[in-house]
Amino acid sequence: MKKAVVLLSGGLDSTVTLYWAKNKGYQPYCLIFDYGQRHRREISSAIKIAKKINCKYHLLKFTLPWGGSTLLDKKTNLPQQKNAEEIGKNIPSTYVPARNTIFLSFALSYAEVIKAEAIFIGANALDYSGYPDCRPEYYTAFREVAKKGTKIGQEKKEIKIYTPLIRKTKAEIVKLGMKLKVPFALTWSCYAGGEPFRTEPFRVNPCGKCDSCLLRNKGFREVGIIDPLFL
Ligand SMILES: [Zn+2]
C-alpha cells in the first residue's frame, strides 16, 4: 500500500484531508505537533482521530521560545471579528511565523525515511485567515524544496505534496467531509480551546468569536446542517 505523511492538527481541514488521503488509497502516517499552542484540546482531538482511523502517528513536542503569535501566548488576547467576511483581509496576530515550513520540514524528513510517496496538508486559501503559508504559490515553492533538498528528490523519485482543500470553500470542505464520513464531532477548531472532552459537554466550549470558530460556523451554516460538535 502506498504511504503518505499527513499533517494532523485535529481541526476540520486536516481531518477531512486525512480521510481524503485514506480514500485515495494511501496508508496515512500522521504527524501531530505540540508546539506550545495556547491549549491542548486540538492535540487530544488529533490523537483521537488518528486512533479512530487506526493509523500510525507521532506526536512531536517542541516550543518556539521566541513566540511571535497570539496562538502561542496566553497572556495576549485573540483577535475577534464580527463575521467571517472580515477574515483574511490582513494577516492576523494568530499567524505563527513560518509554521507550515516548520511542519512540512518534519513531514519531508519522515516521508523520506518511511519511503512515503506523498505528504498531505489541509491548507486552504479561500475561507482562511490570510496566512501566507496557506497559499498555492507557497506550495509550488515547497515542492521545489522537496525535490532539491532530499536524497529521494535527487534520485528523481519525487515526494508529492498535496493540498486537496486549497481552493475549496468551508462549505465545500464540510460537504466533502460528510461524503467521506469524517467524525466532525471529534474535531476541534476553536483557537481558545476548552476543557477536556470528559468534563465539559461540547456545546459550551467553542468561543464562537475567533477566526477559526467563525469560519467553521460559516461552513456548516452554508451547508445547512448543525455542526455535530454541538449535538
Ligand atoms: Zn473560537
mmCIF file of C-alpha atoms and ligand atoms in Angstrom:
data_model
loop_
_atom_site.group_PDB
_atom_site.id
_atom_site.type_symbol
_atom_site.label_atom_id
_atom_site.label_comp_id
_atom_site.label_asym_id
_atom_site.label_seq_id
_atom_site.Cartn_x
_atom_site.Cartn_y
_atom_site.Cartn_z
ATOM 1 C CA MET A 1 0.000 0.000 0.000
ATOM 2 C CA LYS A 2 1.343 3.436 -0.859
ATOM 3 C CA LYS A 3 2.228 5.567 2.147
ATOM 4 C CA ALA A 4 1.532 9.217 2.865
ATOM 5 C CA VAL A 5 2.502 11.521 5.691
ATOM 6 C CA VAL A 6 -0.484 13.592 6.817
ATOM 7 C CA LEU A 7 -0.183 16.718 8.959
ATOM 8 C CA LEU A 8 -2.969 16.413 11.507
ATOM 9 C CA SER A 9 -3.893 19.313 13.776
ATOM 10 C CA GLY A 10 -7.201 17.891 14.994
ATOM 11 C CA GLY A 11 -9.144 20.604 13.160
ATOM 12 C CA LEU A 12 -11.751 20.285 10.461
ATOM 13 C CA ASP A 13 -9.499 20.802 7.435
ATOM 14 C CA SER A 14 -6.677 18.467 8.415
ATOM 15 C CA THR A 15 -9.164 15.739 9.381
ATOM 16 C CA VAL A 16 -11.009 15.966 6.050
ATOM 17 C CA THR A 17 -7.590 15.834 4.364
ATOM 18 C CA LEU A 18 -6.667 12.687 6.332
ATOM 19 C CA TYR A 19 -9.878 10.954 5.258
ATOM 20 C CA TRP A 20 -9.305 12.137 1.684
ATOM 21 C CA ALA A 21 -5.826 10.572 1.645
ATOM 22 C CA LYS A 22 -7.167 7.307 3.049
ATOM 23 C CA ASN A 23 -9.992 7.341 0.490
ATOM 24 C CA LYS A 24 -7.411 7.764 -2.281
ATOM 25 C CA GLY A 25 -5.760 4.524 -1.215
ATOM 26 C CA TYR A 26 -2.908 5.844 0.920
ATOM 27 C CA GLN A 27 -1.840 4.347 4.218
ATOM 28 C CA PRO A 28 -1.636 7.517 6.348
ATOM 29 C CA TYR A 29 1.167 8.235 8.818
ATOM 30 C CA CYS A 30 0.157 11.268 10.863
ATOM 31 C CA LEU A 31 2.283 13.974 12.392
ATOM 32 C CA ILE A 32 0.718 15.838 15.307
ATOM 33 C CA PHE A 33 2.507 18.867 16.743
ATOM 34 C CA ASP A 34 2.514 20.110 20.297
ATOM 35 C CA TYR A 35 4.355 23.357 19.635
ATOM 36 C CA GLY A 36 3.188 25.414 22.570
ATOM 37 C CA GLN A 37 -0.337 26.237 21.393
ATOM 38 C CA ARG A 38 -2.415 28.067 23.972
ATOM 39 C CA HIS A 39 -4.491 24.939 24.597
ATOM 40 C CA ARG A 40 -4.120 21.152 24.374
ATOM 41 C CA ARG A 41 -7.640 20.435 23.159
ATOM 42 C CA GLU A 42 -6.782 20.193 19.477
ATOM 43 C CA ILE A 43 -3.927 17.810 20.284
ATOM 44 C CA SER A 44 -6.217 15.403 22.124
ATOM 45 C CA SER A 45 -8.644 15.672 19.183
ATOM 46 C CA ALA A 46 -5.885 14.818 16.726
ATOM 47 C CA ILE A 47 -4.857 11.764 18.760
ATOM 48 C CA LYS A 48 -8.458 10.537 18.984
ATOM 49 C CA ILE A 49 -8.873 10.940 15.217
ATOM 50 C CA ALA A 50 -5.601 9.132 14.432
ATOM 51 C CA LYS A 51 -6.704 6.275 16.688
ATOM 52 C CA LYS A 52 -10.169 6.184 15.148
ATOM 53 C CA ILE A 53 -8.785 5.799 11.647
ATOM 54 C CA ASN A 54 -6.255 3.328 13.036
ATOM 55 C CA CYS A 55 -3.153 4.992 11.643
ATOM 56 C CA LYS A 56 0.343 5.294 12.986
ATOM 57 C CA TYR A 57 1.144 8.719 14.371
ATOM 58 C CA HIS A 58 3.914 10.663 16.002
ATOM 59 C CA LEU A 59 3.312 13.458 18.477
ATOM 60 C CA LEU A 60 6.196 15.900 18.217
ATOM 61 C CA LYS A 61 6.713 18.289 21.091
ATOM 62 C CA PHE A 62 8.748 21.447 20.913
ATOM 63 C CA THR A 63 8.446 25.104 21.763
ATOM 64 C CA LEU A 64 9.214 28.254 19.864
ATOM 65 C CA PRO A 65 10.733 30.222 22.758
ATOM 66 C CA TRP A 66 10.671 33.439 20.741
ATOM 67 C CA GLY A 67 6.853 33.283 20.479
ATOM 68 C CA GLY A 68 5.606 35.755 17.924
ATOM 69 C CA SER A 69 1.932 34.772 17.813
ATOM 70 C CA THR A 70 -1.190 35.208 19.914
ATOM 71 C CA LEU A 71 -1.733 31.470 19.408
ATOM 72 C CA LEU A 72 1.388 30.854 21.480
ATOM 73 C CA ASP A 73 0.917 33.411 24.227
ATOM 74 C CA LYS A 74 -1.990 33.014 26.644
ATOM 75 C CA LYS A 75 -1.357 36.478 28.071
ATOM 76 C CA THR A 76 -2.446 38.100 24.816
ATOM 77 C CA ASN A 77 -5.983 38.441 23.529
ATOM 78 C CA LEU A 78 -7.072 36.530 20.451
ATOM 79 C CA PRO A 79 -8.358 38.776 17.675
ATOM 80 C CA GLN A 80 -12.118 38.741 17.168
ATOM 81 C CA GLN A 81 -14.099 39.644 14.083
ATOM 82 C CA LYS A 82 -17.781 40.438 13.792
ATOM 83 C CA ASN A 83 -18.258 37.971 10.963
ATOM 84 C CA ALA A 84 -16.387 35.573 8.700
ATOM 85 C CA GLU A 85 -16.377 38.052 5.800
ATOM 86 C CA GLU A 86 -13.905 40.282 7.670
ATOM 87 C CA ILE A 87 -11.381 37.454 7.968
ATOM 88 C CA GLY A 88 -8.353 37.172 5.700
ATOM 89 C CA LYS A 89 -8.052 40.817 4.668
ATOM 90 C CA ASN A 90 -4.894 41.225 6.741
ATOM 91 C CA ILE A 91 -2.530 38.688 8.253
ATOM 92 C CA PRO A 92 -3.800 38.428 11.847
ATOM 93 C CA SER A 93 -1.827 38.098 15.084
ATOM 94 C CA THR A 94 -2.687 34.377 15.187
ATOM 95 C CA TYR A 95 -0.183 33.836 12.376
ATOM 96 C CA VAL A 96 2.619 31.616 13.727
ATOM 97 C CA PRO A 97 5.836 32.643 11.983
ATOM 98 C CA ALA A 98 6.813 30.069 9.341
ATOM 99 C CA ARG A 99 4.656 27.382 10.966
ATOM 100 C CA ASN A 100 3.867 25.363 7.857
ATOM 101 C CA THR A 101 7.505 25.485 6.776
ATOM 102 C CA ILE A 102 8.459 24.011 10.150
ATOM 103 C CA PHE A 103 5.742 21.332 9.925
ATOM 104 C CA LEU A 104 6.494 20.433 6.305
ATOM 105 C CA SER A 105 10.192 20.095 7.076
ATOM 106 C CA PHE A 106 9.373 17.430 9.668
ATOM 107 C CA ALA A 107 6.956 15.787 7.222
ATOM 108 C CA LEU A 108 9.573 15.703 4.491
ATOM 109 C CA SER A 109 12.118 14.050 6.773
ATOM 110 C CA TYR A 110 9.554 11.479 7.928
ATOM 111 C CA ALA A 111 8.352 10.800 4.377
ATOM 112 C CA GLU A 112 11.866 10.210 3.141
ATOM 113 C CA VAL A 113 12.619 7.694 5.896
ATOM 114 C CA ILE A 114 9.434 5.634 5.519
ATOM 115 C CA LYS A 115 9.541 5.973 1.729
ATOM 116 C CA ALA A 116 6.185 7.727 1.555
ATOM 117 C CA GLU A 117 5.069 8.836 -1.874
ATOM 118 C CA ALA A 118 3.211 11.896 -0.660
ATOM 119 C CA ILE A 119 2.622 14.480 2.039
ATOM 120 C CA PHE A 120 -0.901 15.780 2.628
ATOM 121 C CA ILE A 121 -1.659 19.108 4.289
ATOM 122 C CA GLY A 122 -5.104 20.654 4.763
ATOM 123 C CA ALA A 123 -4.114 24.189 3.791
ATOM 124 C CA ASN A 124 -6.897 26.381 2.477
ATOM 125 C CA ALA A 125 -6.624 29.711 0.696
ATOM 126 C CA LEU A 126 -10.298 30.584 0.330
ATOM 127 C CA ASP A 127 -12.069 30.623 3.693
ATOM 128 C CA TYR A 128 -8.891 31.281 5.666
ATOM 129 C CA SER A 129 -7.101 33.794 7.859
ATOM 130 C CA GLY A 130 -4.755 35.115 5.185
ATOM 131 C CA TYR A 131 -1.693 33.197 6.352
ATOM 132 C CA PRO A 132 0.948 33.335 3.591
ATOM 133 C CA ASP A 133 1.973 29.713 4.121
ATOM 134 C CA CYS A 134 -1.539 28.547 3.188
ATOM 135 C CA ARG A 135 -1.462 29.918 -0.363
ATOM 136 C CA PRO A 136 -0.923 27.860 -3.554
ATOM 137 C CA GLU A 137 2.281 29.713 -4.503
ATOM 138 C CA TYR A 138 3.872 28.676 -1.228
ATOM 139 C CA TYR A 139 3.215 25.005 -2.010
ATOM 140 C CA THR A 140 4.595 25.408 -5.520
ATOM 141 C CA ALA A 141 7.788 26.707 -3.924
ATOM 142 C CA PHE A 142 7.897 23.996 -1.271
ATOM 143 C CA ARG A 143 7.571 21.272 -3.915
ATOM 144 C CA GLU A 144 10.885 22.575 -5.261
ATOM 145 C CA VAL A 145 12.386 22.360 -1.766
ATOM 146 C CA ALA A 146 11.250 18.722 -1.573
ATOM 147 C CA LYS A 147 12.867 17.980 -4.916
ATOM 148 C CA LYS A 148 16.113 19.831 -4.381
ATOM 149 C CA GLY A 149 16.658 19.194 -0.687
ATOM 150 C CA THR A 150 16.219 15.440 -0.326
ATOM 151 C CA LYS A 151 18.139 12.350 -1.379
ATOM 152 C CA ILE A 152 14.980 10.852 -2.832
ATOM 153 C CA GLY A 153 14.359 14.026 -4.831
ATOM 154 C CA GLN A 154 17.833 13.829 -6.305
ATOM 155 C CA GLU A 155 17.154 10.237 -7.309
ATOM 156 C CA LYS A 156 14.181 11.560 -9.306
ATOM 157 C CA LYS A 157 11.634 9.860 -7.043
ATOM 158 C CA GLU A 158 9.656 12.861 -6.013
ATOM 159 C CA ILE A 159 7.687 13.151 -2.763
ATOM 160 C CA LYS A 160 4.409 14.740 -3.841
ATOM 161 C CA ILE A 161 2.869 17.458 -1.696
ATOM 162 C CA TYR A 162 -0.911 17.525 -1.911
ATOM 163 C CA THR A 163 -3.232 20.276 -0.716
ATOM 164 C CA PRO A 164 -6.660 18.884 -1.669
ATOM 165 C CA LEU A 165 -8.622 21.661 0.064
ATOM 166 C CA ILE A 166 -6.646 24.667 -1.068
ATOM 167 C CA ARG A 167 -9.300 26.095 -3.387
ATOM 168 C CA LYS A 168 -12.405 24.895 -1.557
ATOM 169 C CA THR A 169 -14.808 26.985 0.479
ATOM 170 C CA LYS A 170 -15.504 25.903 4.055
ATOM 171 C CA ALA A 171 -18.942 24.701 2.932
ATOM 172 C CA GLU A 172 -17.358 22.541 0.227
ATOM 173 C CA ILE A 173 -14.967 21.133 2.836
ATOM 174 C CA VAL A 174 -17.891 20.264 5.126
ATOM 175 C CA LYS A 175 -19.709 18.567 2.225
ATOM 176 C CA LEU A 176 -16.600 16.607 1.303
ATOM 177 C CA GLY A 177 -16.198 15.574 4.933
ATOM 178 C CA MET A 178 -19.800 14.345 5.031
ATOM 179 C CA LYS A 179 -19.160 12.251 1.922
ATOM 180 C CA LEU A 180 -16.014 10.777 3.483
ATOM 181 C CA LYS A 181 -17.810 10.146 6.811
ATOM 182 C CA VAL A 182 -15.444 12.358 8.768
ATOM 183 C CA PRO A 183 -16.185 12.260 12.531
ATOM 184 C CA PHE A 184 -16.747 16.023 12.823
ATOM 185 C CA ALA A 185 -17.668 15.720 16.485
ATOM 186 C CA LEU A 186 -14.106 14.672 17.270
ATOM 187 C CA THR A 187 -12.537 17.654 15.505
ATOM 188 C CA TRP A 188 -11.619 20.870 17.258
ATOM 189 C CA SER A 189 -11.234 24.269 15.584
ATOM 190 C CA CYS A 190 -11.532 26.960 18.265
ATOM 191 C CA TYR A 191 -8.299 28.838 18.952
ATOM 192 C CA ALA A 192 -9.381 29.444 22.530
ATOM 193 C CA GLY A 193 -9.502 25.760 23.445
ATOM 194 C CA GLY A 194 -11.710 24.409 26.154
ATOM 195 C CA GLU A 195 -11.866 21.806 28.826
ATOM 196 C CA PRO A 196 -11.041 18.159 28.153
ATOM 197 C CA PHE A 197 -13.791 16.154 26.479
ATOM 198 C CA ARG A 198 -14.695 14.230 29.596
ATOM 199 C CA THR A 199 -15.502 17.191 31.802
ATOM 200 C CA GLU A 200 -17.422 19.535 29.523
ATOM 201 C CA PRO A 201 -20.185 18.939 27.031
ATOM 202 C CA PHE A 202 -19.166 20.070 23.567
ATOM 203 C CA ARG A 203 -21.751 22.759 23.292
ATOM 204 C CA VAL A 204 -20.265 25.122 25.863
ATOM 205 C CA ASN A 205 -16.698 25.208 24.605
ATOM 206 C CA PRO A 206 -16.070 26.905 21.268
ATOM 207 C CA CYS A 207 -15.883 30.670 21.731
ATOM 208 C CA GLY A 208 -17.771 31.427 18.523
ATOM 209 C CA LYS A 209 -15.734 34.606 18.052
ATOM 210 C CA CYS A 210 -12.257 33.617 16.876
ATOM 211 C CA ASP A 211 -11.442 33.323 13.159
ATOM 212 C CA SER A 212 -11.460 29.574 13.335
ATOM 213 C CA CYS A 213 -14.897 29.353 15.002
ATOM 214 C CA LEU A 214 -16.389 31.893 12.604
ATOM 215 C CA LEU A 215 -15.102 30.064 9.537
ATOM 216 C CA ARG A 216 -16.233 26.678 10.843
ATOM 217 C CA ASN A 217 -19.668 28.040 11.701
ATOM 218 C CA LYS A 218 -19.933 29.631 8.248
ATOM 219 C CA GLY A 219 -19.183 26.281 6.586
ATOM 220 C CA PHE A 220 -21.850 24.350 8.471
ATOM 221 C CA ARG A 221 -24.363 27.183 8.151
ATOM 222 C CA GLU A 222 -23.921 27.345 4.367
ATOM 223 C CA VAL A 223 -24.367 23.585 4.055
ATOM 224 C CA GLY A 224 -27.443 23.861 6.262
ATOM 225 C CA ILE A 225 -26.590 21.297 8.918
ATOM 226 C CA ILE A 226 -25.835 21.558 12.618
ATOM 227 C CA ASP A 227 -22.179 21.105 13.469
ATOM 228 C CA PRO A 228 -22.054 17.665 15.175
ATOM 229 C CA LEU A 229 -19.765 19.266 17.761
ATOM 230 C CA PHE A 230 -22.891 20.860 19.220
ATOM 231 C CA LEU A 231 -25.137 17.784 19.200
HETATM 232 ZN ZN ZN B 1 -13.165 30.069 18.867
#
